[in-house]
């Protein structure tokens, strides 16, 4: 272990800028993956806890009728289609229940992620209130983009794969897109050095 530390220290001394980026990317990915696992668990289990009533409650805005790969559904920026089986029975994994699960899981994950990224990854000493506000704004914008994209393919996926599989896909796609965007957002809102 000491050998690895010595190699890193030599590299850091010779290439400080690259070493800082590698350090930030490493911790950023580790923390982001950790909260992604947390999100996946919320996306998977909370809809069942919220029950069939919320799963059967439609909540969508705006409502745009679409047909992709033989699956008719309503696209929205906010909310999800109510999922039904072949006989028309409501399935857990859609409707208001899934929307609440998605947003709550994503929000709680960001509440965990914010202090880790701010204090460890970027070692920022900026104004935490200002940073939290910008972090929240970025989360809302990124969530809307991801919701719009997810609502294009999730209804098709739900027709062909099990909910656990498309929950995994939602988590990976949403997490992947969010990670790339958030890394550069963090570079802006988490300046290094002493607070001004």
C-alpha angles and dihedrals in degrees: 000000000000089000091058091047090052092049090050092047092052091047091048092052093049098039107024097161094050091043091053091051092047091049091050094045091048095052093037091057094043093051093040092052090049093055089042089060088049090050091049091054091050092046090050103043108025096067089059091048091050088053143214094301094066092037087058095046112097116224116168139142127214102010114214119173113227141171120205126169091347094307117119115207144145117254120214140169091222125033136012140257118264105253119227134182124232091278093050098256116145116254128206110249105065143057125043092330093062092042091054090046092049096047095040092047092047094046094048090047089055091049087057094040098049099068093039094052095040098046105030110022100039099017089217124180096185126126105297094206092052090045093048091052092051090043090053092048091050091048092052093049094045091046092053091051092048093045092053092049095043092051089060097058106021096076089052092046092048089056092055109027139042119268092248089058096050090043086057090048092048090050095047096044095042092042093046095050092042093048094055094046095041094052091063093040088054091050086060103039097038104057115182125237133044123337115265 
